[in-house]
Structures are given as C-alpha cells and as structure tokens.
C-alpha cells in the first residue's frame, strides 16, 4: 500500500468545533469555527466526518464492535438562497406533499414550519434516518404527518413511488442547493407540480488543523455521508492517488461520487442507512486488516529463506 510518509503522533490532537446558532432562519446553524484541545483515541480505526455532534449514532454503533473513532468534521451547513421564502410559502400555500431527503433539510424545514404557525402538512421522507428528525415533533403535534417512505432510500425510488391521488398533486421540495434534480425531474415526469426551494447548502470547513488531519489520513477507514464530504476530503488530503485507505459511504450516491473523484477502496451498502453503513465500515476494516497481514507473512517467508 502506498504511503503518504505521515507519522502517527501520541499527543492529544486539536479538533474543530463550531458554535451553534439558535435560529437557522437568521444565521447558519454552525456559523463559526473554534479550534481547541481535546483528548482523542490514540489508535482510532474510523474517521467520522459529519458535523460535530451529528456523529453520535455512528460512534455508538461502532463502539459496540470495539471500534474507536476520530471525529473530523469535513463540512458545515449554511443558509441557502431560498431559505427566506420557506416560511412564507408554508404560510401562503398548501401542498399535498412536502418532500424531505436529508436530516438537515428536515431540521431547516421544521424551523420554517414553526415560524409559519405549524400548518397541516403531509411529509414524505427518503429513509428512516431522515424520518428520525421528526420523532419529537410527531409526539407534540397533530398537524405534521410523516406519511411516506420509499421501498429503497434513494431519490430515484422516492420519485417513482410517491403516491399521487389526484391529477394536480402539488409538492414542496426544500433541498440542499447542491442536491441533484432527480427528485423534481422524476416527480414532474409523473405529473406532479413541484416547487423546489434551495433552503441550505454545504461548504467545506474553513480551517483544518494539520495534526488532526495527519491522524485522519493515517486512520484505516474514512466514513462519509454525502458527496460534499467526499469533495471536502479530496481537497484537504495531500494526494488522492497515494491515499489508498478504505472509504465507507452511507449509500450508493456517495459511493459513486467517491469513485468519480478517484478514491480507490470504496464500500457502500445497497440500501442507505446506519445499519448498512456500519456493515460497510466493518467490511472495509476487514479488508484493511487482511492487507496489513499479507506483507508481514511475506516478510516472514523471506526471513526463513
């Protein structure tokens, strides 16, 4: 395996932390970056790359397998160009469906939904992970209903399976500015009337500490949950060609993006979600451990002769 000539260090690394904003409609949820010292696993096996505080479920799931993680956020969310329109649209217009395709889109939507007076809405989500952000509000309100989840957690399947019970069925699609057009094109092709609002976007973190980057590059497996995170990783590592550790993606969309950007050892489950993601990480670690043992066996054979 190629090497980037980076050495492990034993002192606690510096990590990136961002302060939260209480109101997304006025500020970015994570509108500043602070760098401070913290203890960190000295021998992590997996890098987790979502925004700080959003890696807990994955870290806990991997801990059950005895796997330590290094938290290294690669992206942060920022307001999109249409954010100011969202609560006004929800106030003025009734839609047959609200389509939510990511946890962040769900959080942004709920802020605007509350600002609009919590109107009656019927929500379709791309998968269970996205649905989970509505768990608390469903217990407190009877005006929001999560009424549809597709058989496979992809935009293409959602667009092909969303129920259409009348000729002019209207859809509001609050999305990331960087999301593809697959949802609105698929729904429009079936006769839905779709309004897309780009309510948030993703940007790479502005500051990366070289010490924690050094440790992240040396960690066997990188876990990523979006094409934006993949792009951010490619921008911060010294060389895509020389870095050959495993990349475990949450689903096919991210996996395909990783391959297109030149990453080599890419793993992803057939169905996006935490359980499949963990399985892909375990597979990547298994392959990495096997490759580490092969040179050792060859060295022992050479020594014997």
CSV table of N, CA and C in Angstrom, one decimal, residues 141-304:
chain,number,residue,atom,x,y,z
A,141,UNK,N,-47.3,17.3,18.1
A,141,UNK,CA,-48.2,18.0,17.2
A,141,UNK,C,-48.9,17.0,16.3
A,142,UNK,N,-50.2,17.3,16.1
A,142,UNK,CA,-51.0,16.5,15.2
A,142,UNK,C,-51.2,17.2,13.8
A,143,UNK,N,-50.4,18.2,13.5
A,143,UNK,CA,-50.5,18.9,12.2
A,143,UNK,C,-49.4,18.5,11.3
A,144,UNK,N,-48.5,17.7,11.7
A,144,UNK,CA,-47.4,17.2,10.8
A,144,UNK,C,-47.5,15.7,10.8
A,145,UNK,N,-47.6,15.1,9.6
A,145,UNK,CA,-47.6,13.7,9.4
A,145,UNK,C,-46.5,13.2,8.5
A,146,UNK,N,-45.7,12.2,8.9
A,146,UNK,CA,-44.8,11.6,8.0
A,146,UNK,C,-45.5,10.4,7.4
A,147,UNK,N,-45.9,10.5,6.2
A,147,UNK,CA,-46.9,9.6,5.6
A,147,UNK,C,-46.3,8.7,4.5
A,148,UNK,N,-45.0,8.9,4.2
A,148,UNK,CA,-44.5,8.1,3.1
A,148,UNK,C,-43.0,7.9,3.2
A,149,UNK,N,-42.5,6.7,3.1
A,149,UNK,CA,-41.1,6.3,2.9
A,149,UNK,C,-41.0,5.3,1.8
A,150,UNK,N,-40.1,5.5,0.8
A,150,UNK,CA,-40.0,4.6,-0.3
A,150,UNK,C,-39.4,3.3,0.1
A,151,UNK,N,-39.5,2.3,-0.8
A,151,UNK,CA,-39.1,0.9,-0.5
A,151,UNK,C,-37.5,0.9,-0.5
A,152,UNK,N,-36.9,1.8,-1.1
A,152,UNK,CA,-35.4,2.0,-1.1
A,152,UNK,C,-35.1,3.4,-0.9
A,153,UNK,N,-34.1,3.7,0.0
A,153,UNK,CA,-33.8,5.1,0.4
A,153,UNK,C,-33.0,5.8,-0.6
A,154,UNK,N,-33.6,6.1,-1.8
A,154,UNK,CA,-32.9,6.8,-2.9
A,154,UNK,C,-33.9,7.8,-3.5
A,155,UNK,N,-33.3,8.9,-4.0
A,155,UNK,CA,-34.2,9.9,-4.6
A,155,UNK,C,-35.0,9.3,-5.8
A,156,UNK,N,-34.3,8.5,-6.6
A,156,UNK,CA,-35.0,7.9,-7.8
A,156,UNK,C,-36.2,7.1,-7.4
A,157,UNK,N,-36.0,6.3,-6.4
A,157,UNK,CA,-37.2,5.4,-6.0
A,157,UNK,C,-38.3,6.2,-5.3
A,158,UNK,N,-37.9,7.2,-4.5
A,158,UNK,CA,-38.9,8.1,-3.9
A,158,UNK,C,-39.7,8.8,-5.0
A,159,UNK,N,-39.1,9.3,-6.0
A,159,UNK,CA,-39.8,10.0,-7.1
A,159,UNK,C,-40.7,9.0,-7.9
A,160,UNK,N,-40.3,7.8,-7.9
A,160,UNK,CA,-41.1,6.8,-8.7
A,160,UNK,C,-42.3,6.2,-7.9
A,161,UNK,N,-42.2,6.3,-6.5
A,161,UNK,CA,-43.2,5.6,-5.7
A,161,UNK,C,-44.1,6.6,-4.9
A,162,UNK,N,-43.8,7.9,-4.9
A,162,UNK,CA,-44.7,8.8,-4.1
A,162,UNK,C,-46.1,8.7,-4.6
A,163,UNK,N,-47.0,8.5,-3.7
A,163,UNK,CA,-48.5,8.3,-4.0
A,163,UNK,C,-49.0,9.6,-4.7
A,164,UNK,N,-49.8,9.4,-5.7
A,164,UNK,CA,-50.4,10.5,-6.4
A,164,UNK,C,-51.9,10.2,-6.5
A,165,UNK,N,-52.7,10.9,-5.7
A,165,UNK,CA,-54.1,10.5,-5.6
A,165,UNK,C,-55.1,11.5,-6.3
A,166,UNK,N,-54.5,12.5,-7.1
A,166,UNK,CA,-55.3,13.3,-7.9
A,166,UNK,C,-54.5,13.9,-9.0
A,167,UNK,N,-55.1,14.5,-10.0
A,167,UNK,CA,-54.4,14.9,-11.2
A,167,UNK,C,-53.4,16.0,-11.0
A,168,UNK,N,-53.8,17.0,-10.3
A,168,UNK,CA,-52.9,18.1,-10.0
A,168,UNK,C,-52.4,18.0,-8.5
A,169,UNK,N,-51.4,17.1,-8.3
A,169,UNK,CA,-50.8,16.9,-7.0
A,169,UNK,C,-49.6,17.8,-6.8
A,170,UNK,N,-49.6,18.6,-5.8
A,170,UNK,CA,-48.5,19.6,-5.6
A,170,UNK,C,-47.5,19.1,-4.5
A,171,UNK,N,-46.3,19.5,-4.8
A,171,UNK,CA,-45.1,19.1,-3.9
A,171,UNK,C,-44.3,20.3,-3.7
A,172,UNK,N,-43.9,20.4,-2.4
A,172,UNK,CA,-42.9,21.4,-2.0
A,172,UNK,C,-41.6,20.6,-1.6
A,173,UNK,N,-40.5,20.9,-2.3
A,173,UNK,CA,-39.2,20.2,-2.1
A,173,UNK,C,-38.2,21.1,-1.5
A,174,UNK,N,-38.1,21.3,-0.2
A,174,UNK,CA,-37.0,22.1,0.4
A,174,UNK,C,-35.7,21.2,0.3
A,175,UNK,N,-34.7,21.8,-0.3
A,175,UNK,CA,-33.5,20.9,-0.6
A,175,UNK,C,-32.2,21.7,-0.4
A,176,UNK,N,-31.1,20.9,-0.4
A,176,UNK,CA,-29.8,21.5,-0.5
A,176,UNK,C,-29.6,22.1,-1.9
A,177,UNK,N,-28.9,23.2,-1.9
A,177,UNK,CA,-28.6,23.8,-3.2
A,177,UNK,C,-27.7,22.9,-4.0
A,178,UNK,N,-27.0,22.0,-3.4
A,178,UNK,CA,-26.1,21.1,-4.1
A,178,UNK,C,-26.8,19.7,-4.5
A,179,UNK,N,-28.0,19.6,-4.1
A,179,UNK,CA,-28.7,18.3,-4.5
A,179,UNK,C,-29.0,18.3,-6.0
A,180,UNK,N,-29.1,17.0,-6.5
A,180,UNK,CA,-29.3,16.9,-7.9
A,180,UNK,C,-30.8,17.2,-8.2
A,181,UNK,N,-31.1,17.2,-9.5
A,181,UNK,CA,-32.5,17.5,-9.9
A,181,UNK,C,-33.4,16.2,-10.0
A,182,UNK,N,-32.9,15.1,-9.5
A,182,UNK,CA,-33.5,13.8,-9.7
A,182,UNK,C,-34.9,13.8,-9.1
A,183,UNK,N,-35.1,14.4,-8.0
A,183,UNK,CA,-36.5,14.4,-7.3
A,183,UNK,C,-37.5,15.1,-8.2
A,184,UNK,N,-37.2,16.4,-8.5
A,184,UNK,CA,-38.2,17.2,-9.2
A,184,UNK,C,-38.4,16.7,-10.6
A,185,UNK,N,-37.3,16.2,-11.3
A,185,UNK,CA,-37.5,15.7,-12.6
A,185,UNK,C,-38.3,14.4,-12.6
A,186,UNK,N,-38.1,13.5,-11.7
A,186,UNK,CA,-38.8,12.3,-11.6
A,186,UNK,C,-40.3,12.5,-11.3
A,187,UNK,N,-40.6,13.4,-10.3
A,187,UNK,CA,-41.9,13.7,-10.0
A,187,UNK,C,-42.7,14.5,-11.1
A,188,UNK,N,-42.0,15.4,-11.7
A,188,UNK,CA,-42.6,16.2,-12.8
A,188,UNK,C,-43.0,15.3,-13.9
A,189,UNK,N,-42.1,14.3,-14.2
A,189,UNK,CA,-42.4,13.3,-15.2
A,189,UNK,C,-43.6,12.5,-15.0
A,190,UNK,N,-44.0,12.4,-13.7
A,190,UNK,CA,-45.2,11.6,-13.4
A,190,UNK,C,-46.4,12.5,-13.2
A,191,UNK,N,-46.3,13.8,-13.5
A,191,UNK,CA,-47.4,14.8,-13.5
A,191,UNK,C,-47.6,15.6,-12.2
A,192,UNK,N,-46.6,15.4,-11.3
A,192,UNK,CA,-46.7,16.3,-10.1
A,192,UNK,C,-46.3,17.7,-10.4
A,193,UNK,N,-46.8,18.7,-9.7
A,193,UNK,CA,-46.4,20.1,-9.8
A,193,UNK,C,-45.5,20.3,-8.6
A,194,UNK,N,-44.2,20.6,-8.9
A,194,UNK,CA,-43.1,20.6,-7.9
A,194,UNK,C,-42.6,22.0,-7.8
A,195,UNK,N,-42.5,22.5,-6.6
A,195,UNK,CA,-41.8,23.7,-6.3
A,195,UNK,C,-40.5,23.4,-5.4
A,196,UNK,N,-39.4,23.6,-5.9
A,196,UNK,CA,-38.1,23.4,-5.2
A,196,UNK,C,-37.6,24.7,-4.6
A,197,UNK,N,-37.2,24.6,-3.3
A,197,UNK,CA,-36.6,25.8,-2.7
A,197,UNK,C,-35.2,25.3,-2.1
A,198,UNK,N,-34.2,26.0,-2.5
A,198,UNK,CA,-32.8,25.6,-2.0
A,198,UNK,C,-32.6,26.3,-0.7
A,199,UNK,N,-33.0,25.6,0.4
A,199,UNK,CA,-33.0,26.2,1.7
A,199,UNK,C,-31.7,26.2,2.5
A,200,UNK,N,-30.8,25.3,2.1
A,200,UNK,CA,-29.5,25.3,2.7
A,200,UNK,C,-28.5,24.8,1.8
A,201,UNK,N,-27.2,24.9,2.1
A,201,UNK,CA,-26.1,24.4,1.3
A,201,UNK,C,-25.0,23.8,2.2
A,202,UNK,N,-24.1,23.1,1.6
A,202,UNK,CA,-23.0,22.6,2.4
A,202,UNK,C,-21.7,23.2,1.9
A,203,UNK,N,-20.8,23.5,2.8
A,203,UNK,CA,-19.5,24.1,2.5
A,203,UNK,C,-18.4,23.3,3.3
A,204,UNK,N,-17.2,23.2,2.7
A,204,UNK,CA,-16.1,22.6,3.4
A,204,UNK,C,-15.7,23.4,4.6
A,205,UNK,N,-15.2,22.8,5.7
A,205,UNK,CA,-14.8,23.5,6.8
A,205,UNK,C,-13.7,24.5,6.4
A,206,UNK,N,-13.6,25.6,7.1
A,206,UNK,CA,-12.7,26.7,6.7
A,206,UNK,C,-11.3,26.4,7.2
A,207,UNK,N,-11.2,25.8,8.3
A,207,UNK,CA,-9.9,25.6,9.0
A,207,UNK,C,-9.7,24.1,9.3
A,208,UNK,N,-8.6,23.5,8.9
A,208,UNK,CA,-8.2,22.1,9.3
A,208,UNK,C,-6.9,22.1,10.0
A,209,UNK,N,-6.9,21.6,11.2
A,209,UNK,CA,-5.6,21.5,11.9
A,209,UNK,C,-4.7,20.4,11.3
A,210,UNK,N,-3.5,20.7,11.0
A,210,UNK,CA,-2.6,19.7,10.4
A,210,UNK,C,-2.4,18.5,11.2
A,211,UNK,N,-2.4,18.6,12.5
A,211,UNK,CA,-2.1,17.5,13.4
A,211,UNK,C,-3.3,16.4,13.3
A,212,UNK,N,-4.5,16.9,13.4
A,212,UNK,CA,-5.6,16.0,13.3
A,212,UNK,C,-5.8,15.5,11.9
A,213,UNK,N,-5.5,16.3,10.9
A,213,UNK,CA,-5.5,15.8,9.5
A,213,UNK,C,-4.5,14.7,9.4
A,214,UNK,N,-3.3,14.8,10.0
A,214,UNK,CA,-2.3,13.8,9.9
A,214,UNK,C,-2.9,12.5,10.4
A,215,UNK,N,-3.5,12.6,11.6
A,215,UNK,CA,-4.1,11.3,12.2
A,215,UNK,C,-5.2,10.8,11.3
A,216,UNK,N,-6.0,11.7,10.8
A,216,UNK,CA,-7.2,11.2,10.0
A,216,UNK,C,-6.7,10.5,8.7
A,217,UNK,N,-5.7,11.0,8.1
A,217,UNK,CA,-5.1,10.4,6.9
A,217,UNK,C,-4.5,9.0,7.2
A,218,UNK,N,-4.0,8.8,8.4
A,218,UNK,CA,-3.4,7.5,8.8
A,218,UNK,C,-4.4,6.5,9.3
A,219,UNK,N,-5.6,6.9,9.6
A,219,UNK,CA,-6.7,6.0,10.1
A,219,UNK,C,-7.2,5.1,9.0
A,220,UNK,N,-7.4,3.8,9.3
A,220,UNK,CA,-7.7,2.9,8.2
A,220,UNK,C,-8.9,3.1,7.4
A,221,UNK,N,-10.0,3.7,8.0
A,221,UNK,CA,-11.3,3.8,7.2
A,221,UNK,C,-11.9,5.2,7.4
A,222,UNK,N,-12.2,5.8,6.3
A,222,UNK,CA,-12.9,7.1,6.3
A,222,UNK,C,-14.4,6.8,6.1
A,223,UNK,N,-15.3,7.4,7.0
A,223,UNK,CA,-16.7,7.2,6.8
A,223,UNK,C,-17.3,8.5,6.3
A,224,UNK,N,-18.2,8.5,5.3
A,224,UNK,CA,-18.7,9.7,4.7
A,224,UNK,C,-20.2,9.5,4.4
A,225,UNK,N,-20.9,10.6,4.6
A,225,UNK,CA,-22.4,10.6,4.4
A,225,UNK,C,-22.9,11.4,3.3
A,226,UNK,N,-22.1,12.0,2.5
A,226,UNK,CA,-22.6,12.9,1.4
A,226,UNK,C,-21.5,13.1,0.4
A,227,UNK,N,-21.8,13.4,-0.9
A,227,UNK,CA,-20.8,13.8,-1.9
A,227,UNK,C,-20.0,15.0,-1.5
A,228,UNK,N,-20.7,15.9,-0.7
A,228,UNK,CA,-20.0,17.1,-0.3
A,228,UNK,C,-18.8,16.8,0.6
A,229,UNK,N,-19.0,15.8,1.5
A,229,UNK,CA,-18.0,15.4,2.4
A,229,UNK,C,-16.8,14.8,1.7
A,230,UNK,N,-17.1,14.0,0.6
A,230,UNK,CA,-16.1,13.4,-0.2
A,230,UNK,C,-15.3,14.5,-0.9
A,231,UNK,N,-16.0,15.5,-1.5
A,231,UNK,CA,-15.2,16.6,-2.1
A,231,UNK,C,-14.3,17.3,-1.2
A,232,UNK,N,-14.8,17.5,0.1
A,232,UNK,CA,-14.0,18.2,1.1
A,232,UNK,C,-12.8,17.4,1.4
A,233,UNK,N,-12.9,16.1,1.6
A,233,UNK,CA,-11.8,15.2,1.9
A,233,UNK,C,-10.7,15.3,0.8
A,234,UNK,N,-11.2,15.2,-0.4
A,234,UNK,CA,-10.2,15.2,-1.6
A,234,UNK,C,-9.5,16.5,-1.6
A,235,UNK,N,-10.1,17.6,-1.1
A,235,UNK,CA,-9.4,18.9,-1.2
A,235,UNK,C,-8.4,19.1,-0.1
A,236,UNK,N,-8.5,18.3,1.1
A,236,UNK,CA,-7.6,18.5,2.2
A,236,UNK,C,-6.5,17.5,2.2
A,237,UNK,N,-6.6,16.4,1.6
A,237,UNK,CA,-5.5,15.4,1.7
A,237,UNK,C,-4.4,15.7,0.7
A,238,UNK,N,-3.2,15.3,0.9
A,238,UNK,CA,-2.1,15.7,0.1
A,238,UNK,C,-2.2,15.1,-1.3
A,239,UNK,N,-2.7,13.8,-1.5
A,239,UNK,CA,-2.7,13.2,-2.8
A,239,UNK,C,-3.8,12.1,-2.8
A,240,UNK,N,-4.7,12.2,-3.8
A,240,UNK,CA,-5.7,11.2,-3.9
A,240,UNK,C,-5.1,9.9,-4.4
A,241,UNK,N,-4.2,10.0,-5.3
A,241,UNK,CA,-3.6,8.8,-5.8
A,241,UNK,C,-2.8,8.0,-4.8
A,242,UNK,N,-2.2,8.6,-3.9
A,242,UNK,CA,-1.3,7.9,-2.9
A,242,UNK,C,-2.1,7.5,-1.6
A,243,UNK,N,-3.3,8.1,-1.4
A,243,UNK,CA,-4.1,7.7,-0.2
A,243,UNK,C,-5.0,6.5,-0.6
A,244,UNK,N,-4.8,5.4,-0.1
A,244,UNK,CA,-5.5,4.2,-0.5
A,244,UNK,C,-6.2,3.5,0.6
A,245,UNK,N,-6.5,4.2,1.7
A,245,UNK,CA,-7.3,3.6,2.8
A,245,UNK,C,-8.7,3.4,2.4
A,246,UNK,N,-9.5,2.7,3.2
A,246,UNK,CA,-10.9,2.4,2.8
A,246,UNK,C,-11.8,3.6,3.0
A,247,UNK,N,-12.8,3.7,2.1
A,247,UNK,CA,-13.9,4.8,2.2
A,247,UNK,C,-15.2,4.1,2.3
A,248,UNK,N,-15.9,4.2,3.5
A,248,UNK,CA,-17.2,3.6,3.7
A,248,UNK,C,-18.2,4.6,3.6
A,249,UNK,N,-19.1,4.5,2.7
A,249,UNK,CA,-20.1,5.5,2.4
A,249,UNK,C,-21.5,5.1,2.9
A,250,UNK,N,-22.3,6.0,3.2
A,250,UNK,CA,-23.7,5.7,3.7
A,250,UNK,C,-24.6,5.1,2.7
A,251,UNK,N,-24.3,5.4,1.4
A,251,UNK,CA,-25.2,4.8,0.4
A,251,UNK,C,-24.5,5.0,-1.0
A,252,UNK,N,-25.3,4.5,-2.0
A,252,UNK,CA,-24.7,4.5,-3.4
A,252,UNK,C,-24.4,5.8,-3.9
A,253,UNK,N,-25.2,6.8,-3.7
A,253,UNK,CA,-24.9,8.2,-4.3
A,253,UNK,C,-23.6,8.7,-3.8
A,254,UNK,N,-23.3,8.5,-2.5
A,254,UNK,CA,-22.0,9.0,-2.0
A,254,UNK,C,-20.9,8.1,-2.5
A,255,UNK,N,-21.1,6.8,-2.6
A,255,UNK,CA,-20.1,5.8,-3.1
A,255,UNK,C,-19.7,6.1,-4.5
A,256,UNK,N,-20.7,6.4,-5.4
A,256,UNK,CA,-20.4,6.7,-6.8
A,256,UNK,C,-19.6,8.0,-6.9
A,257,UNK,N,-19.9,9.0,-6.1
A,257,UNK,CA,-19.2,10.3,-6.0
A,257,UNK,C,-17.7,10.0,-5.6
A,258,UNK,N,-17.5,9.1,-4.7
A,258,UNK,CA,-16.2,8.8,-4.2
A,258,UNK,C,-15.3,8.2,-5.3
A,259,UNK,N,-15.9,7.3,-6.1
A,259,UNK,CA,-15.2,6.7,-7.2
A,259,UNK,C,-14.9,7.7,-8.3
A,260,UNK,N,-15.8,8.5,-8.6
A,260,UNK,CA,-15.6,9.5,-9.6
A,260,UNK,C,-14.5,10.5,-9.3
A,261,UNK,N,-14.3,10.7,-8.0
A,261,UNK,CA,-13.2,11.6,-7.6
A,261,UNK,C,-11.9,10.9,-7.4
A,262,UNK,N,-11.8,9.7,-7.8
A,262,UNK,CA,-10.6,9.0,-7.8
A,262,UNK,C,-10.2,8.1,-6.6
A,263,UNK,N,-11.1,8.1,-5.6
A,263,UNK,CA,-10.8,7.2,-4.5
A,263,UNK,C,-11.0,5.8,-4.8
A,264,UNK,N,-10.1,4.9,-4.3
A,264,UNK,CA,-10.0,3.6,-4.8
A,264,UNK,C,-10.8,2.5,-4.1
A,265,UNK,N,-10.6,2.4,-2.8
A,265,UNK,CA,-11.2,1.3,-2.0
A,265,UNK,C,-12.5,1.8,-1.4
A,266,UNK,N,-13.6,1.8,-2.2
A,266,UNK,CA,-14.9,2.4,-1.8
A,266,UNK,C,-15.9,1.3,-1.4
A,267,UNK,N,-16.6,1.5,-0.3
A,267,UNK,CA,-17.6,0.5,0.1
A,267,UNK,C,-18.9,1.2,0.4
A,268,UNK,N,-20.0,0.6,0.0
A,268,UNK,CA,-21.3,1.2,0.4
A,268,UNK,C,-22.4,0.1,0.4
A,269,UNK,N,-23.4,0.2,1.2
A,269,UNK,CA,-24.5,-0.8,1.2
A,269,UNK,C,-25.5,-0.6,0.1
A,270,UNK,N,-26.3,-1.6,-0.2
A,270,UNK,CA,-27.3,-1.5,-1.3
A,270,UNK,C,-28.4,-0.5,-0.9
A,271,UNK,N,-28.7,-0.5,0.4
A,271,UNK,CA,-29.7,0.4,0.9
A,271,UNK,C,-29.1,1.4,1.9
A,272,UNK,N,-29.2,2.7,1.7
A,272,UNK,CA,-28.6,3.7,2.7
A,272,UNK,C,-29.2,3.5,4.1
A,273,UNK,N,-28.5,3.8,5.1
A,273,UNK,CA,-28.9,3.7,6.4
A,273,UNK,C,-27.8,3.4,7.4
A,274,UNK,N,-28.0,3.5,8.7
A,274,UNK,CA,-27.0,3.3,9.7
A,274,UNK,C,-26.5,1.9,9.7
A,275,UNK,N,-27.4,0.9,9.7
A,275,UNK,CA,-27.1,-0.5,9.8
A,275,UNK,C,-26.2,-0.9,8.6
A,276,UNK,N,-26.6,-0.5,7.4
A,276,UNK,CA,-25.8,-0.9,6.2
A,276,UNK,C,-24.5,-0.1,6.2
A,277,UNK,N,-24.5,1.1,6.7
A,277,UNK,CA,-23.2,1.9,6.8
A,277,UNK,C,-22.2,1.2,7.7
A,278,UNK,N,-22.7,0.8,8.8
A,278,UNK,CA,-21.8,0.1,9.8
A,278,UNK,C,-21.2,-1.2,9.1
A,279,UNK,N,-22.1,-1.9,8.4
A,279,UNK,CA,-21.6,-3.2,7.7
A,279,UNK,C,-20.5,-2.8,6.7
A,280,UNK,N,-20.7,-1.7,6.0
A,280,UNK,CA,-19.7,-1.3,5.0
A,280,UNK,C,-18.4,-1.0,5.7
A,281,UNK,N,-18.5,-0.3,6.8
A,281,UNK,CA,-17.3,0.1,7.6
A,281,UNK,C,-16.5,-1.2,8.1
A,282,UNK,N,-17.3,-2.1,8.6
A,282,UNK,CA,-16.7,-3.4,9.1
A,282,UNK,C,-16.0,-4.1,7.9
A,283,UNK,N,-16.7,-4.1,6.7
A,283,UNK,CA,-16.1,-4.8,5.6
A,283,UNK,C,-14.8,-4.1,5.2
A,284,UNK,N,-14.8,-2.8,5.2
A,284,UNK,CA,-13.6,-2.0,4.8
A,284,UNK,C,-12.4,-2.3,5.8
A,285,UNK,N,-12.8,-2.4,7.1
A,285,UNK,CA,-11.8,-2.7,8.1
A,285,UNK,C,-11.2,-4.1,8.0
A,286,UNK,N,-12.1,-5.0,7.6
A,286,UNK,CA,-11.7,-6.4,7.4
A,286,UNK,C,-10.7,-6.5,6.3
A,287,UNK,N,-10.9,-5.8,5.2
A,287,UNK,CA,-10.0,-5.8,4.0
A,287,UNK,C,-8.7,-5.2,4.4
A,288,UNK,N,-8.8,-4.1,5.1
A,288,UNK,CA,-7.6,-3.4,5.5
A,288,UNK,C,-6.7,-4.2,6.4
A,289,UNK,N,-7.3,-4.9,7.4
A,289,UNK,CA,-6.5,-5.8,8.3
A,289,UNK,C,-5.9,-6.9,7.5
A,290,UNK,N,-6.6,-7.5,6.5
A,290,UNK,CA,-6.1,-8.6,5.7
A,290,UNK,C,-4.9,-8.1,4.9
A,291,UNK,N,-5.0,-6.9,4.3
A,291,UNK,CA,-3.9,-6.4,3.5
A,291,UNK,C,-2.7,-6.1,4.4
A,292,UNK,N,-2.9,-5.7,5.6
A,292,UNK,CA,-1.8,-5.4,6.6
A,292,UNK,C,-1.0,-6.7,6.9
A,293,UNK,N,-1.8,-7.8,6.9
A,293,UNK,CA,-1.1,-9.1,7.3
A,293,UNK,C,-0.3,-9.7,6.2
A,294,UNK,N,-0.7,-9.4,4.9
A,294,UNK,CA,0.0,-10.0,3.8
A,294,UNK,C,1.4,-9.6,3.7
A,295,UNK,N,1.8,-8.4,3.8
A,295,UNK,CA,3.2,-8.0,3.8
A,295,UNK,C,4.0,-8.7,5.0
A,296,UNK,N,3.4,-8.8,6.1
A,296,UNK,CA,4.0,-9.4,7.3
A,296,UNK,C,4.3,-10.9,7.0
A,297,UNK,N,3.4,-11.6,6.4
A,297,UNK,CA,3.6,-13.0,6.0
A,297,UNK,C,4.7,-13.1,5.0
A,298,UNK,N,4.8,-12.2,4.0
A,298,UNK,CA,5.8,-12.3,3.0
A,298,UNK,C,7.2,-12.0,3.6
A,299,UNK,N,7.2,-11.1,4.6
A,299,UNK,CA,8.5,-10.8,5.3
A,299,UNK,C,9.0,-12.0,6.1
A,300,UNK,N,8.1,-12.7,6.7
A,300,UNK,CA,8.4,-13.9,7.5
A,300,UNK,C,9.0,-15.0,6.6
A,301,UNK,N,8.4,-15.2,5.4
A,301,UNK,CA,8.8,-16.2,4.4
A,301,UNK,C,10.2,-15.8,4.0
A,302,UNK,N,10.4,-14.5,3.6
A,302,UNK,CA,11.8,-14.1,3.2
A,302,UNK,C,12.8,-14.3,4.3
A,303,UNK,N,12.4,-14.0,5.5
A,303,UNK,CA,13.4,-14.2,6.6
A,303,UNK,C,13.8,-15.7,6.8
A,304,UNK,N,12.8,-16.6,6.6
A,304,UNK,CA,13.1,-18.0,6.8
A,304,UNK,C,14.0,-18.5,5.7
